[in-house]
Amino acid sequence: MKVTKIALLLGAAALVPSLASASTLEEVVKKGDINCGISTGIAGFSSTDSKGVWEGLDVDFCKSVAAAVFGDASKVKYIPLTAKERFTALQSGEIDVLSRATTWTATRDTSLGLNFAGVNYYDGQGFLVNKKLGISSAKELSGATFCIQAGTTSELNLTDYFQSNNMEYRAVTYDTSGQTVNGFKSGRCDVITSDASQLYGLKLKLDDPDSAIVLPEIISKEPLGPVVRQGDDEWFNIVRWTMFATLEAEELGVSSANVDAMLKSENPSIMRLLGKSGTAGENLGLKGDWVYQIVKQVGNYGEMFDKNVGKDSPLNIDRGLNKLWNQGGLMYSMPIR
Amino acid sequence: MNKSQLPPATTGGLLSSPRNRAIIFQCLALLAVVACAFYFTSNMFDNIEKRGITTGFSFLGETAGFGVSQSLIAYDDTTSTFLDVFIVGILNTLLVGVIGIICASVFGLLIGIGRLSSNFIVAKLSLVYIETFRNIPILLQILFWYNIVLAALPGPRQSFSYFESIFLNNRGLLLPEPIFQSGSIFILIAFVIACTAVIFLTRWAKKRHDQTGEEFPLIKVSLAILIVSPLLAYFVTGQPITAEYPALKGFNFQGGLAIIPEFLALTFALSIYTATYIAEAVRAGIEAVASGQKEAAESLGLKKHVILRKVVLPQALRVIIPPVINQYLNLVKNSSLATAIGYPEIVTLFSGTTLNQVGQAIEIIMMTMAVYLTFSIVISLLLNWVNAKMEIKGR
């Protein structure tokens, strides 16, 4: 039960003296793997394949951090969390990094004792409706019933949107995205609202995916990114620069296929990235080949995107805002030098 | 305790006296408990401060900003605060608790009596019912009923309709909502007068029965008084109560009273489950009544249902009430499983959604625990009082 779990976590927080002073990197190295908090099942971001192995963009991020820290992408323990549980799990130290389609907001960043390491997916909230209703715009949704996941920014944005458009709505809130889809399938609600990327995944879970459409309106900004506990700058840097490294690798054209050949590259940026020159890895407290390991074992950002949510995946989401900055998107790595 | 009952204080040193030792050990134990509690709480707050997590109860005044699917008080998504959410949660928990306890008690009593019935089929059906529902985890039952309810019901446009005023669909059960206009106060007054009359009638009937031994058809007459006098008032004052009927408009029905399917499924599952335990308590209570009592009552020529009501049940209640208190507590606590189907009670709304939106786990979990503690203590006190009333009184 959730309350028991949270109470236990709080109890643990009360018992363990000064958790904040222990270095997360030291602890992670000592226990030999990274506890990575992921979702209980969002297609493309973190879900299990037919063999029960976790896969997705968020899962690949967990692997990238493990590759950077251990040189081995498999040293991750995945902890599936509902939206409601995720922050308590991070605060209490049950997980080392939260990689779970989490929106970066001011409240979360400033009042929960957490830090957002960056944005690895620019998203926005959308609506999924049954085609039978004959609706083509969110403006026609007044009076409709919505299925939402409890404790998300979607819940709050929905109220704002309907108030600013002078419309009414009813909400049914569920704990997991699985329950949300079931509510929609059984007709408990007319509309599912969530981040647009998740709606494409939810649509695939319907018995007849073509029976529903995603409406064109995007009603909010949802910058999703990995989160760590506040007060451990060393670990925060590792997570943040792991994300940048995957972007920088894509920008420089370094991929899992050519990374071995790239080791011989004379390009100074690539040499710095792969640890042939400079001390980026050592400064982070990692080995010099940290980016090599990430790209070799997991891939660059573009590869992860295409494989999990983009053109090579069943979701087939357009990269849109998630293109690199020099291709018209918002993805911009701070220079690794 | 009287001083003379304490072990005598001896003169040979402070610690050699058993009495002094007892006092010192008790003080030490108390000190250790207080020190532990102080260490844990100060450590907890220390850690929270180091993490930069906000503390305090000021969040209760902030606007919640999310929708709630059922609320007994006025709740507005855009202006209501987290304190309102807290109250909505408590009331929704109470609603499930009260309705669930009533249903489970009635059902449990009937099944418990049925279990001892001389009718073979009734007895065996009761047995099968008890064994089935007692042995399946309550969470599974809640999910089962919720999914069954939703799967069986049509969409709003194809609703089941009864008399064009009651509708049943997968958004819930829709009933006409009574609207009280001026003058409806007289109906209430008439009802209160009727209740008072019934109380006096009961006393008079009992007195007459004690004196003459004649039976008065108390239940029938009381019911007639309770129904007829408000009805009379209703027509005399010119029918001041009208109803607002639910009507299909746009996506869904508007107006009227809506009972959401989450509530139906949760209350049903909790009642069905708890009733099995109450039924077993009732059976134990009835079996505990000495068979001589029944035989004696039979020899007086009393009818079977009179024996049950006036001889067996009053004695059985003494055995039944203590275990039933536990079942009532369990029912209220089990209502927190509503979080699995999205019924907005205190755990779902407050220690779920609110906790995630503001992140102040300690305050929120403590408030939620305080709510359940209060509920449990109140139920226990009430039923212990009833239990004390039921005890055999020495004359």
GROMACS .gro file of N, CA and C in nm, chain B residues 327-393:
model
  201
  664GLN      N    1  -1.476  -0.504   1.268
  664GLN     CA    2  -1.511  -0.506   1.126
  664GLN      C    3  -1.547  -0.367   1.075
  665TYR      N    4  -1.613  -0.287   1.159
  665TYR     CA    5  -1.644  -0.149   1.119
  665TYR      C    6  -1.514  -0.071   1.097
  666LEU      N    7  -1.419  -0.089   1.190
  666LEU     CA    8  -1.290  -0.021   1.176
  666LEU      C    9  -1.222  -0.065   1.047
  667ASN      N   10  -1.223  -0.196   1.021
  667ASN     CA   11  -1.160  -0.247   0.900
  667ASN      C   12  -1.224  -0.189   0.776
  668LEU      N   13  -1.356  -0.178   0.777
  668LEU     CA   14  -1.425  -0.126   0.659
  668LEU      C   15  -1.379   0.016   0.630
  669VAL      N   16  -1.374   0.098   0.735
  669VAL     CA   17  -1.333   0.237   0.713
  669VAL      C   18  -1.189   0.243   0.663
  670LYS      N   19  -1.102   0.161   0.723
  670LYS     CA   20  -0.962   0.164   0.682
  670LYS      C   21  -0.944   0.109   0.540
  671ASN      N   22  -1.021   0.001   0.508
  671ASN     CA   23  -1.010  -0.058   0.375
  671ASN      C   24  -1.058   0.037   0.265
  672SER      N   25  -1.137   0.138   0.303
  672SER     CA   26  -1.185   0.230   0.200
  672SER      C   27  -1.068   0.302   0.134
  673SER      N   28  -0.951   0.302   0.198
  673SER     CA   29  -0.835   0.366   0.135
  673SER      C   30  -0.790   0.293   0.010
  674LEU      N   31  -0.836   0.168  -0.008
  674LEU     CA   32  -0.801   0.094  -0.130
  674LEU      C   33  -0.867   0.156  -0.252
  675ALA      N   34  -0.955   0.253  -0.229
  675ALA     CA   35  -1.020   0.324  -0.339
  675ALA      C   36  -0.919   0.382  -0.435
  676THR      N   37  -0.798   0.404  -0.387
  676THR     CA   38  -0.695   0.462  -0.473
  676THR      C   39  -0.673   0.379  -0.599
  677ALA      N   40  -0.709   0.248  -0.594
  677ALA     CA   41  -0.690   0.161  -0.710
  677ALA      C   42  -0.792   0.190  -0.821
  678ILE      N   43  -0.907   0.247  -0.784
  678ILE     CA   44  -1.008   0.272  -0.888
  678ILE      C   45  -1.039   0.420  -0.903
  679GLY      N   46  -0.967   0.505  -0.830
  679GLY     CA   47  -0.984   0.648  -0.852
  679GLY      C   48  -1.105   0.709  -0.785
  680TYR      N   49  -1.154   0.649  -0.676
  680TYR     CA   50  -1.260   0.715  -0.599
  680TYR      C   51  -1.193   0.821  -0.512
  681PRO      N   52  -1.243   0.945  -0.514
  681PRO     CA   53  -1.170   1.053  -0.446
  681PRO      C   54  -1.193   1.057  -0.296
  682GLU      N   55  -1.133   0.965  -0.218
  682GLU     CA   56  -1.141   0.976  -0.073
  682GLU      C   57  -1.008   1.029  -0.021
  683ILE      N   58  -0.993   1.029   0.111
  683ILE     CA   59  -0.882   1.103   0.173
  683ILE      C   60  -0.745   1.057   0.123
  684VAL      N   61  -0.724   0.926   0.109
  684VAL     CA   62  -0.592   0.878   0.068
  684VAL      C   63  -0.564   0.915  -0.078
  685THR      N   64  -0.663   0.890  -0.165
  685THR     CA   65  -0.644   0.923  -0.306
  685THR      C   66  -0.620   1.073  -0.324
  686LEU      N   67  -0.707   1.153  -0.262
  686LEU     CA   68  -0.702   1.297  -0.287
  686LEU      C   69  -0.588   1.364  -0.213
  687PHE      N   70  -0.571   1.328  -0.086
  687PHE     CA   71  -0.481   1.407  -0.003
  687PHE      C   72  -0.341   1.349   0.001
  688SER      N   73  -0.329   1.223   0.047
  688SER     CA   74  -0.193   1.170   0.053
  688SER      C   75  -0.151   1.116  -0.083
  689GLY      N   76  -0.236   1.131  -0.184
  689GLY     CA   77  -0.199   1.096  -0.321
  689GLY      C   78  -0.172   1.222  -0.402
  690THR      N   79  -0.279   1.277  -0.458
  690THR     CA   80  -0.264   1.390  -0.548
  690THR      C   81  -0.200   1.511  -0.480
  691THR      N   82  -0.254   1.550  -0.364
  691THR     CA   83  -0.202   1.669  -0.297
  691THR      C   84  -0.055   1.652  -0.261
  692LEU      N   85  -0.022   1.536  -0.207
  692LEU     CA   86   0.118   1.510  -0.170
  692LEU      C   87   0.208   1.530  -0.290
  693ASN      N   88   0.162   1.482  -0.406
  693ASN     CA   89   0.248   1.493  -0.524
  693ASN      C   90   0.255   1.635  -0.576
  694GLN      N   91   0.147   1.711  -0.560
  694GLN     CA   92   0.150   1.848  -0.612
  694GLN      C   93   0.233   1.941  -0.523
  695VAL      N   94   0.229   1.922  -0.390
  695VAL     CA   95   0.306   2.012  -0.304
  695VAL      C   96   0.430   1.946  -0.244
  696GLY      N   97   0.433   1.815  -0.240
  696GLY     CA   98   0.554   1.744  -0.199
  696GLY      C   99   0.582   1.742  -0.050
  697GLN      N  100   0.490   1.791   0.035
  697GLN     CA  101   0.519   1.794   0.179
  697GLN      C  102   0.470   1.667   0.247
  698ALA      N  103   0.549   1.561   0.228
  698ALA     CA  104   0.507   1.427   0.268
  698ALA      C  105   0.477   1.418   0.417
  699ILE      N  106   0.562   1.475   0.501
  699ILE     CA  107   0.547   1.451   0.645
  699ILE      C  108   0.417   1.510   0.698
  700GLU      N  109   0.391   1.636   0.664
  700GLU     CA  110   0.269   1.700   0.712
  700GLU      C  111   0.146   1.625   0.661
  701ILE      N  112   0.149   1.590   0.532
  701ILE     CA  113   0.031   1.530   0.470
  701ILE      C  114   0.004   1.391   0.524
  702ILE      N  115   0.110   1.311   0.538
  702ILE     CA  116   0.091   1.176   0.590
  702ILE      C  117   0.043   1.183   0.736
  703MET      N  118   0.098   1.278   0.812
  703MET     CA  119   0.054   1.288   0.952
  703MET      C  120  -0.092   1.329   0.961
  704MET      N  121  -0.134   1.423   0.877
  704MET     CA  122  -0.274   1.464   0.879
  704MET      C  123  -0.366   1.347   0.841
  705THR      N  124  -0.323   1.270   0.739
  705THR     CA  125  -0.406   1.157   0.696
  705THR      C  126  -0.416   1.053   0.806
  706MET      N  127  -0.302   1.027   0.872
  706MET     CA  128  -0.305   0.929   0.980
  706MET      C  129  -0.395   0.978   1.093
  707ALA      N  130  -0.389   1.108   1.121
  707ALA     CA  131  -0.473   1.165   1.228
  707ALA      C  132  -0.621   1.145   1.195
  708VAL      N  133  -0.657   1.159   1.067
  708VAL     CA  134  -0.797   1.141   1.027
  708VAL      C  135  -0.842   0.999   1.057
  709TYR      N  136  -0.762   0.899   1.014
  709TYR     CA  137  -0.803   0.760   1.036
  709TYR      C  138  -0.806   0.726   1.185
  710LEU      N  139  -0.709   0.782   1.259
  710LEU     CA  140  -0.705   0.758   1.403
  710LEU      C  141  -0.832   0.811   1.468
  711THR      N  142  -0.872   0.932   1.427
  711THR     CA  143  -0.994   0.992   1.483
  711THR      C  144  -1.116   0.906   1.450
  712PHE      N  145  -1.129   0.869   1.323
  712PHE     CA  146  -1.242   0.784   1.283
  712PHE      C  147  -1.248   0.659   1.370
  713SER      N  148  -1.133   0.592   1.384
  713SER     CA  149  -1.130   0.465   1.455
  713SER      C  150  -1.167   0.483   1.601
  714ILE      N  151  -1.112   0.590   1.663
  714ILE     CA  152  -1.141   0.611   1.805
  714ILE      C  153  -1.289   0.642   1.825
  715VAL      N  154  -1.346   0.724   1.737
  715VAL     CA  155  -1.487   0.760   1.751
  715VAL      C  156  -1.575   0.636   1.737
  716ILE      N  157  -1.546   0.553   1.635
  716ILE     CA  158  -1.625   0.431   1.616
  716ILE      C  159  -1.614   0.341   1.740
  717SER      N  160  -1.491   0.324   1.790
  717SER     CA  161  -1.472   0.239   1.909
  717SER      C  162  -1.549   0.291   2.029
  718LEU      N  163  -1.538   0.423   2.053
  718LEU     CA  164  -1.606   0.481   2.168
  718LEU      C  165  -1.757   0.460   2.158
  719LEU      N  166  -1.811   0.489   2.038
  719LEU     CA  167  -1.955   0.476   2.019
  719LEU      C  168  -2.000   0.333   2.049
  720LEU      N  169  -1.930   0.236   1.989
  720LEU     CA  170  -1.975   0.099   2.003
  720LEU      C  171  -1.946   0.043   2.140
  721ASN      N  172  -1.839   0.092   2.205
  721ASN     CA  173  -1.815   0.049   2.342
  721ASN      C  174  -1.927   0.097   2.433
  722TRP      N  175  -1.977   0.218   2.402
  722TRP     CA  176  -2.089   0.271   2.478
  722TRP      C  177  -2.212   0.182   2.459
  723VAL      N  178  -2.238   0.146   2.331
  723VAL     CA  179  -2.350   0.056   2.302
  723VAL      C  180  -2.331  -0.076   2.375
  724ASN      N  181  -2.209  -0.125   2.371
  724ASN     CA  182  -2.178  -0.253   2.434
  724ASN      C  183  -2.205  -0.249   2.585
  725ALA      N  184  -2.167  -0.138   2.646
  725ALA     CA  185  -2.190  -0.122   2.790
  725ALA      C  186  -2.339  -0.123   2.821
  726LYS      N  187  -2.417  -0.060   2.732
  726LYS     CA  188  -2.562  -0.057   2.749
  726LYS      C  189  -2.622  -0.197   2.743
  727MET      N  190  -2.561  -0.282   2.659
  727MET     CA  191  -2.616  -0.414   2.632
  727MET      C  192  -2.579  -0.516   2.739
  728GLU      N  193  -2.481  -0.481   2.821
  728GLU     CA  194  -2.433  -0.580   2.917
  728GLU      C  195  -2.543  -0.619   3.016
  729ILE      N  196  -2.530  -0.738   3.069
  729ILE     CA  197  -2.628  -0.783   3.167
  729ILE      C  198  -2.616  -0.695   3.291
  730LYS      N  199  -2.729  -0.640   3.332
  730LYS     CA  200  -2.724  -0.551   3.447
  730LYS      C  201  -2.771  -0.627   3.571
   0.00000   0.00000   0.00000
